[in-house]
């Protein structure tokens, strides 16, 4: 198993380019299953989750050709409507094929994703919405089995809470439904809007994506299309924090600062100096930052996917900070690892109280999920001495060429092979 070794306390300086958004590429790839055709996607991040989704598409009968960041997907006759456990267990987002398969084939069998390190993560809202659209849904032998006679029917669906992949799954299914579907309390994430844009290029009729009410007029068929994936706002945020925590000067290119407003506001409040352009942002911080409180919320609130990295930043800030996780129930596993590096953090329910210290000390630590790993990387960049991060496959799921990008900014970081 690989580890990442970081020699900390090096100020980051330079320019880094952001890749396409993993959480946009995943539903966009899944959506190609809605019809036969050829799809050319660019700015696709080459990260493990995207490769897993490509494998799943191949299993379902598509051909995926990968040339750098350009993925060409050719979808012919559906060969299978079953997403097996072997693929789904490695990536929960595999559930995104449920809506497209059901809408196109009238049948789908998708292994039920289990819990994960950040919470139970049920998919009950995806299933209830499909039932409202006329599907018969059952769970047997660990699989979700969904069937519909003829086409799904348009429906008015009010989600109990905002779910990102739930909104995406139902929006895709509704494209081929008979009649109009209205999604209320829909997720407003930029990735939902990016998916809607791609679907509309292929003949779908979606309006309101990016707001909490999305209207989808069903059509009988979609066609092929091209799309450039939107830049990754969480990768952007992670490099902003890497710049801030090392008191560096980092220019982040090819990003969408307008998708990072909540984080930018918090960084400004903490005292970082930001220069924001349409597609770039520069962060400078040469003094110790002030502690700020943070509460995670669905977009446009502060993203849960940035909570762990922000916590790392707060471990070195001046004063106490209260970090409240309100999207997932157990997304504080990184706290124990940060404590091994000398951080002063206590947890009360879904609040973490972080008292900033003058320094962190490098230590061997273990990654538990994707964003917890990113938190340990940014902590390691600022810590005194060496930090060794184990289980880096979590990082590879969502960060493209992380060591290369950080080395380009002056970090001392490398991957080492561990004996099994
Ligand atoms: N929820 C339910 N029932 C459902 C669906 C969701 O109770 O049927 C709950 C969840 O348990 C959670 C909340 O609703 O408490 C929000 O979950 P959501 O469904 O929005 O999460 P997701 O769609 O499974 C996506 C991202 C996550 C990101 C969350 C929240 C993708 C592929 N994944 O997950 O990304 O944290 O939205 O923004 O888009 C990551 O990239 O590291 C990651 C975990």
XYZ file of C-alpha atoms and ligand atoms in Angstrom:
464
model
C 0.000 0.000 0.000
C 1.291 3.481 -0.797
C 1.889 6.274 1.687
C 2.469 9.975 1.187
C 5.449 11.533 2.892
C 5.479 15.255 3.540
C 8.266 17.385 4.995
C 6.266 20.257 6.404
C 6.776 23.937 7.146
C 7.437 24.914 3.560
C 5.662 28.008 2.287
C 3.725 27.317 -0.930
C 4.292 29.754 -3.766
C 3.266 29.575 -7.409
C 0.461 28.664 -9.779
C -1.726 25.559 -9.809
C -4.311 24.491 -12.387
C -7.561 22.933 -11.268
C -9.011 19.798 -12.860
C -12.613 19.070 -13.766
C -15.040 18.269 -10.957
C -15.206 14.611 -9.924
C -18.754 15.076 -8.649
C -19.836 16.502 -11.972
C -18.012 13.945 -14.130
C -19.622 11.022 -12.271
C -23.313 11.863 -12.961
C -22.433 13.114 -16.445
C -20.796 9.779 -17.299
C -23.760 7.883 -15.794
C -26.177 9.972 -17.847
C -24.725 8.653 -21.118
C -26.658 5.441 -20.398
C -29.916 7.269 -21.166
C -29.598 6.725 -24.916
C -27.498 5.329 -27.734
C -24.938 7.765 -29.070
C -21.436 9.132 -28.823
C -20.441 11.582 -26.128
C -17.215 13.542 -25.943
C -16.363 14.850 -22.528
C -13.383 17.095 -21.838
C -11.757 18.356 -18.645
C -12.570 14.993 -17.069
C -10.442 14.453 -13.947
C -8.333 11.289 -14.092
C -9.149 10.072 -10.629
C -10.034 6.623 -9.395
C -13.780 7.237 -8.951
C -14.041 8.369 -12.554
C -12.208 5.226 -13.701
C -14.574 3.118 -11.582
C -17.568 4.778 -13.238
C -15.980 4.136 -16.655
C -15.598 0.460 -15.704
C -19.224 0.347 -14.699
C -20.296 1.866 -18.025
C -18.178 -0.719 -19.848
C -19.819 -3.474 -17.815
C -23.192 -2.088 -18.914
C -22.228 -2.261 -22.597
C -20.675 1.144 -23.348
C -17.175 1.714 -24.755
C -15.046 4.363 -23.077
C -11.967 5.736 -24.828
C -9.684 7.830 -22.642
C -7.158 10.279 -24.110
C -5.776 12.540 -21.418
C -8.748 14.516 -20.055
C -10.957 13.625 -23.054
C -13.337 10.713 -22.543
C -15.301 9.466 -25.545
C -18.204 7.259 -24.544
C -20.058 5.200 -27.162
C -23.325 3.748 -25.999
C -25.020 1.106 -28.126
C -27.786 -1.392 -27.316
C -28.091 -1.856 -23.563
C -26.381 -5.157 -22.726
C -27.115 -5.277 -19.049
C -29.137 -3.319 -16.544
C -27.302 -4.642 -13.490
C -24.626 -2.773 -11.526
C -22.803 -5.429 -9.500
C -21.660 -5.272 -5.887
C -17.960 -5.556 -6.865
C -18.141 -2.125 -8.495
C -20.736 -0.429 -6.286
C -18.976 -1.341 -3.023
C -15.901 0.623 -4.076
C -17.890 3.729 -4.982
C -21.281 4.804 -3.669
C -21.805 7.134 -6.635
C -22.435 3.987 -8.732
C -26.026 4.450 -7.625
C -26.180 7.219 -10.243
C -26.780 4.607 -12.943
C -30.113 3.655 -11.337
C -32.177 6.506 -12.810
C -30.727 6.294 -16.350
C -30.995 2.483 -16.557
C -34.562 2.412 -15.301
C -35.642 5.209 -17.636
C -34.071 3.582 -20.682
C -34.469 -0.171 -20.066
C -37.576 -0.174 -17.864
C -35.539 -2.195 -15.400
C -32.477 -1.716 -13.211
C -30.692 -3.786 -10.630
C -28.148 -1.867 -8.607
C -26.349 -3.229 -5.603
C -27.331 -1.198 -2.540
C -24.365 0.886 -1.377
C -23.561 0.175 2.272
C -22.614 2.752 4.899
C -19.328 4.599 4.648
C -16.819 6.339 6.876
C -18.773 9.609 6.874
C -22.252 8.309 7.712
C -25.086 5.912 6.909
C -25.857 7.618 3.596
C -29.190 5.993 2.739
C -30.768 6.313 -0.722
C -34.382 6.176 0.464
C -35.183 9.529 -1.178
C -33.944 8.331 -4.593
C -36.154 5.248 -4.274
C -39.258 7.066 -2.998
C -39.050 9.513 -5.913
C -38.795 6.703 -8.472
C -41.843 5.066 -6.867
C -43.727 8.347 -7.204
C -42.885 8.182 -10.907
C -44.524 4.776 -11.198
C -41.601 2.410 -10.613
C -41.909 -0.723 -8.528
C -38.932 -0.811 -6.209
C -37.795 -3.606 -3.927
C -34.628 -4.469 -2.047
C -33.597 -8.092 -2.280
C -30.314 -9.857 -1.639
C -28.575 -6.530 -1.155
C -29.755 -5.149 -4.486
C -32.195 -2.425 -5.411
C -34.485 -3.790 -8.063
C -36.595 -1.266 -9.941
C -39.073 -1.887 -12.741
C -41.577 0.126 -14.691
C -44.144 -0.854 -17.281
C -43.544 1.447 -20.246
C -42.249 4.912 -19.417
C -41.834 6.501 -16.013
C -44.525 9.122 -15.337
C -43.807 12.755 -14.617
C -44.546 13.661 -10.989
C -44.283 16.463 -8.464
C -41.587 15.424 -6.006
C -40.703 17.295 -2.856
C -37.467 15.981 -1.340
C -37.501 15.762 2.484
C -33.957 17.071 2.461
C -31.586 18.252 -0.214
C -29.741 15.338 -1.755
C -27.179 15.890 -4.488
C -27.056 12.479 -6.171
C -30.772 12.001 -5.402
C -31.603 15.153 -7.363
C -29.275 14.039 -10.177
C -30.692 10.500 -10.349
C -34.296 11.684 -10.563
C -33.477 14.536 -12.952
C -31.880 12.016 -15.344
C -34.770 9.560 -15.045
C -37.317 12.335 -15.592
C -35.752 13.324 -18.934
C -37.362 10.284 -20.587
C -40.560 10.221 -18.493
C -44.029 10.712 -19.845
C -45.048 14.227 -18.774
C -43.481 16.892 -16.613
C -41.591 16.305 -13.373
C -41.095 19.050 -10.828
C -38.398 18.588 -8.164
C -38.896 20.737 -5.086
C -36.237 21.241 -2.418
C -33.778 20.081 -5.086
C -30.018 20.303 -4.488
C -28.556 23.540 -5.916
C -24.943 22.364 -6.295
C -23.085 23.564 -9.432
C -22.615 19.894 -10.359
C -26.408 19.497 -10.659
C -26.505 22.508 -12.985
C -23.576 21.130 -15.022
C -25.389 17.818 -15.511
C -28.573 19.642 -16.556
C -26.604 21.666 -19.095
C -25.185 18.497 -20.653
C -28.621 16.834 -20.736
C -30.171 19.904 -22.378
C -27.478 19.831 -25.089
C -28.708 16.295 -25.831
C -32.345 17.340 -26.238
C -33.602 17.246 -22.661
C -35.906 20.000 -21.440
C -34.752 20.990 -17.987
C -35.185 24.393 -16.408
C -34.342 25.701 -12.959
C -31.248 23.522 -12.318
C -29.071 25.427 -9.843
C -32.189 26.546 -7.939
C -34.270 24.457 -5.532
C -37.102 23.943 -8.019
C -36.213 22.018 -11.163
C -38.729 21.333 -13.938
C -38.124 18.540 -16.416
C -40.439 18.053 -19.398
C -40.035 14.466 -20.505
C -39.027 13.703 -24.111
C -39.079 10.379 -25.965
C -35.378 10.295 -26.873
C -32.086 12.079 -26.289
C -29.054 12.204 -28.597
C -25.259 12.311 -28.300
C -23.360 15.424 -27.294
C -20.148 17.096 -26.137
C -19.421 18.770 -22.840
C -16.599 20.311 -20.863
C -16.786 19.401 -17.183
C -17.001 22.345 -14.778
C -13.863 22.971 -12.625
C -13.695 21.197 -9.266
C -14.673 23.610 -6.483
C -13.480 21.249 -3.744
C -10.047 20.814 -5.315
C -9.953 24.623 -5.638
C -10.811 24.991 -1.966
C -8.216 22.433 -0.920
C -5.420 24.387 -2.694
C -6.718 27.647 -1.191
C -6.347 26.130 2.257
C -2.935 24.675 1.387
C -1.854 28.219 0.450
C -3.330 29.727 3.602
C -2.013 27.152 6.080
C 1.566 27.508 4.804
C 1.283 31.328 4.811
C 1.990 31.182 1.134
C 1.104 32.961 -2.096
C -0.826 30.675 -4.416
C -2.537 31.527 -7.695
C -5.266 29.029 -8.581
C -6.058 28.925 -12.287
C -8.914 27.509 -14.355
C -11.340 27.463 -11.478
C -14.748 28.971 -10.731
C -14.422 31.245 -7.696
C -18.147 32.000 -7.964
C -18.751 28.368 -6.920
C -16.612 28.837 -3.795
C -18.236 31.952 -2.273
C -18.916 30.477 1.193
C -15.308 29.324 1.585
C -13.874 32.574 0.205
C -15.964 34.552 2.711
C -14.615 32.442 5.598
C -11.011 32.785 4.408
C -11.423 36.553 4.168
C -12.988 36.660 7.640
C -9.953 34.747 8.916
C -7.660 37.397 7.437
C -6.386 35.850 4.185
C -5.936 38.234 1.251
C -7.818 37.072 -1.838
C -7.688 38.413 -5.363
C -10.627 37.025 -7.280
C -10.960 37.044 -11.069
C -13.566 35.249 -13.188
C -11.554 32.034 -13.539
C -8.745 32.395 -11.041
C -8.129 33.258 -7.443
C -4.947 34.180 -5.629
C -4.542 33.679 -1.906
C -1.899 35.313 0.254
C -1.500 35.060 3.969
C 1.693 36.037 5.691
C 0.479 36.231 9.277
C -1.341 33.837 11.570
C -5.036 33.646 10.638
C -7.884 34.423 13.051
C -10.158 31.607 14.182
C -13.610 31.589 12.537
C -16.702 29.457 13.133
C -17.984 27.266 10.321
C -21.214 25.347 9.765
C -21.600 23.009 6.810
C -24.770 23.280 4.742
C -25.993 22.291 1.293
C -24.811 24.650 -1.492
C -24.509 27.635 -1.481
C -23.613 27.102 2.195
C -20.184 26.008 3.379
C -19.497 22.588 1.766
C -19.202 19.511 3.959
C -16.484 18.398 1.528
C -14.313 21.313 2.789
C -15.015 20.847 6.512
C -12.005 18.639 7.245
C -9.517 20.857 5.389
C -10.943 23.980 7.107
C -10.522 22.236 10.448
C -6.844 21.652 9.686
C -6.505 25.385 9.002
C -8.215 26.252 12.285
C -5.825 24.060 14.309
C -3.186 26.757 13.642
C -5.431 29.827 13.845
C -5.436 32.355 16.651
C -8.303 31.523 19.041
C -11.121 29.003 19.327
C -13.305 27.976 16.423
C -16.543 25.973 16.438
C -17.016 23.731 13.431
C -20.501 22.312 13.006
C -21.159 19.420 10.639
C -24.817 19.415 9.689
C -24.848 17.406 6.435
C -23.382 14.054 7.532
C -23.681 12.526 10.982
C -20.159 11.216 11.530
C -17.748 13.214 9.488
C -15.170 13.898 12.229
C -12.915 10.845 11.901
C -9.995 13.082 10.897
C -10.118 14.689 14.363
C -8.338 11.729 15.964
C -5.574 11.942 13.383
C -5.206 15.719 13.768
C -4.920 15.172 17.515
C -1.973 12.852 16.848
C -0.344 15.862 15.206
C -0.862 17.931 18.342
C -4.141 19.655 17.452
C -6.394 20.765 20.303
C -9.903 19.641 19.315
C -12.841 18.401 21.339
C -16.099 17.040 19.943
C -19.579 17.680 21.305
C -22.153 15.927 19.124
C -21.886 17.464 15.685
C -19.697 20.339 16.898
C -15.928 20.325 17.003
C -14.270 22.971 19.145
C -10.824 23.697 17.781
C -8.399 25.780 19.810
C -5.665 27.034 17.571
C -2.064 26.188 18.472
C 1.191 27.806 17.369
C 2.316 24.594 15.695
C 1.459 21.064 14.564
C 3.992 18.272 14.677
C 4.387 15.780 11.851
C 3.291 12.214 12.647
C 2.277 8.972 10.963
C -1.480 9.238 10.323
C -4.159 7.248 8.546
C -6.589 8.481 5.900
C -10.209 7.376 6.422
C -12.043 8.984 3.508
C -11.293 11.291 0.623
C -11.650 14.686 2.301
C -10.193 13.497 5.621
C -7.089 12.571 3.613
C -6.961 16.031 2.074
C -7.177 17.485 5.581
C -4.163 15.435 6.671
C -2.206 16.544 3.618
C -2.778 20.237 4.316
C -2.013 19.705 8.010
C 1.197 17.872 7.034
C 2.249 20.771 4.777
C 2.265 23.099 7.771
C 3.483 20.684 10.447
C 6.984 20.587 11.802
C 8.928 17.551 10.580
C 7.641 14.575 8.648
C 4.045 13.439 8.197
C 3.378 10.016 6.735
C -0.179 9.473 5.479
C -1.307 5.886 5.031
C -4.190 4.484 2.940
C -3.682 7.073 0.218
C -6.038 5.239 -2.131
C -8.679 7.488 -0.571
C -6.859 10.533 -1.988
C -6.513 8.931 -5.402
C -10.297 8.638 -5.610
C -10.708 12.379 -5.976
C -7.483 14.385 -6.377
C -5.689 14.360 -9.718
C -1.856 14.372 -9.585
C -1.862 15.755 -6.056
C 1.856 15.286 -5.337
C 2.826 16.794 -8.693
C 0.594 19.834 -8.214
C 1.801 20.441 -4.651
C 5.453 19.894 -5.602
C 4.959 22.532 -8.310
C 4.078 24.952 -5.520
C 7.232 24.098 -3.571
C 5.927 21.420 -1.220
C 8.216 18.564 -0.267
C 5.906 15.662 -0.858
C 6.367 12.211 -2.317
C 4.676 8.850 -2.554
C 6.404 5.812 -1.157
C 5.572 2.144 -1.566
C 5.054 0.336 1.698
C 5.813 -3.297 2.148
C 2.500 -5.203 2.325
N -29.774 11.440 2.533
C -30.828 10.689 2.996
N -31.533 9.941 2.088
C -31.222 9.922 0.767
C -30.142 10.682 0.295
C -29.430 11.451 1.210
O -31.143 10.684 4.189
O -31.905 9.223 -0.003
C -28.993 12.266 3.481
C -27.529 11.827 3.601
O -27.385 10.758 4.505
C -26.848 13.099 4.056
C -27.644 14.197 3.312
O -28.875 13.579 2.944
O -26.995 13.266 5.434
C -27.001 14.746 2.054
O -26.524 13.674 1.254
P -26.443 13.737 -0.331
O -27.422 12.754 -0.877
O -26.568 15.141 -0.790
O -24.985 13.190 -0.591
P -24.531 12.353 -1.849
O -25.339 12.754 -3.008
O -24.453 10.920 -1.484
C -22.769 14.074 -2.730
C -21.298 14.056 -3.031
C -20.519 13.988 -1.737
C -20.888 15.220 -0.896
C -22.401 15.261 -0.678
C -22.880 16.502 0.061
C -21.214 13.007 -5.187
C -20.839 11.846 -6.022
N -20.997 12.919 -3.885
O -23.040 12.859 -2.024
O -19.135 14.042 -2.079
O -20.237 15.164 0.349
O -23.081 15.209 -1.943
O -22.483 17.638 -0.596
O -21.683 14.000 -5.716
C -16.832 13.667 -1.806
O -16.665 14.111 -2.946
O -15.874 13.444 -1.022
C -18.194 13.398 -1.329
C -18.447 12.635 -0.269
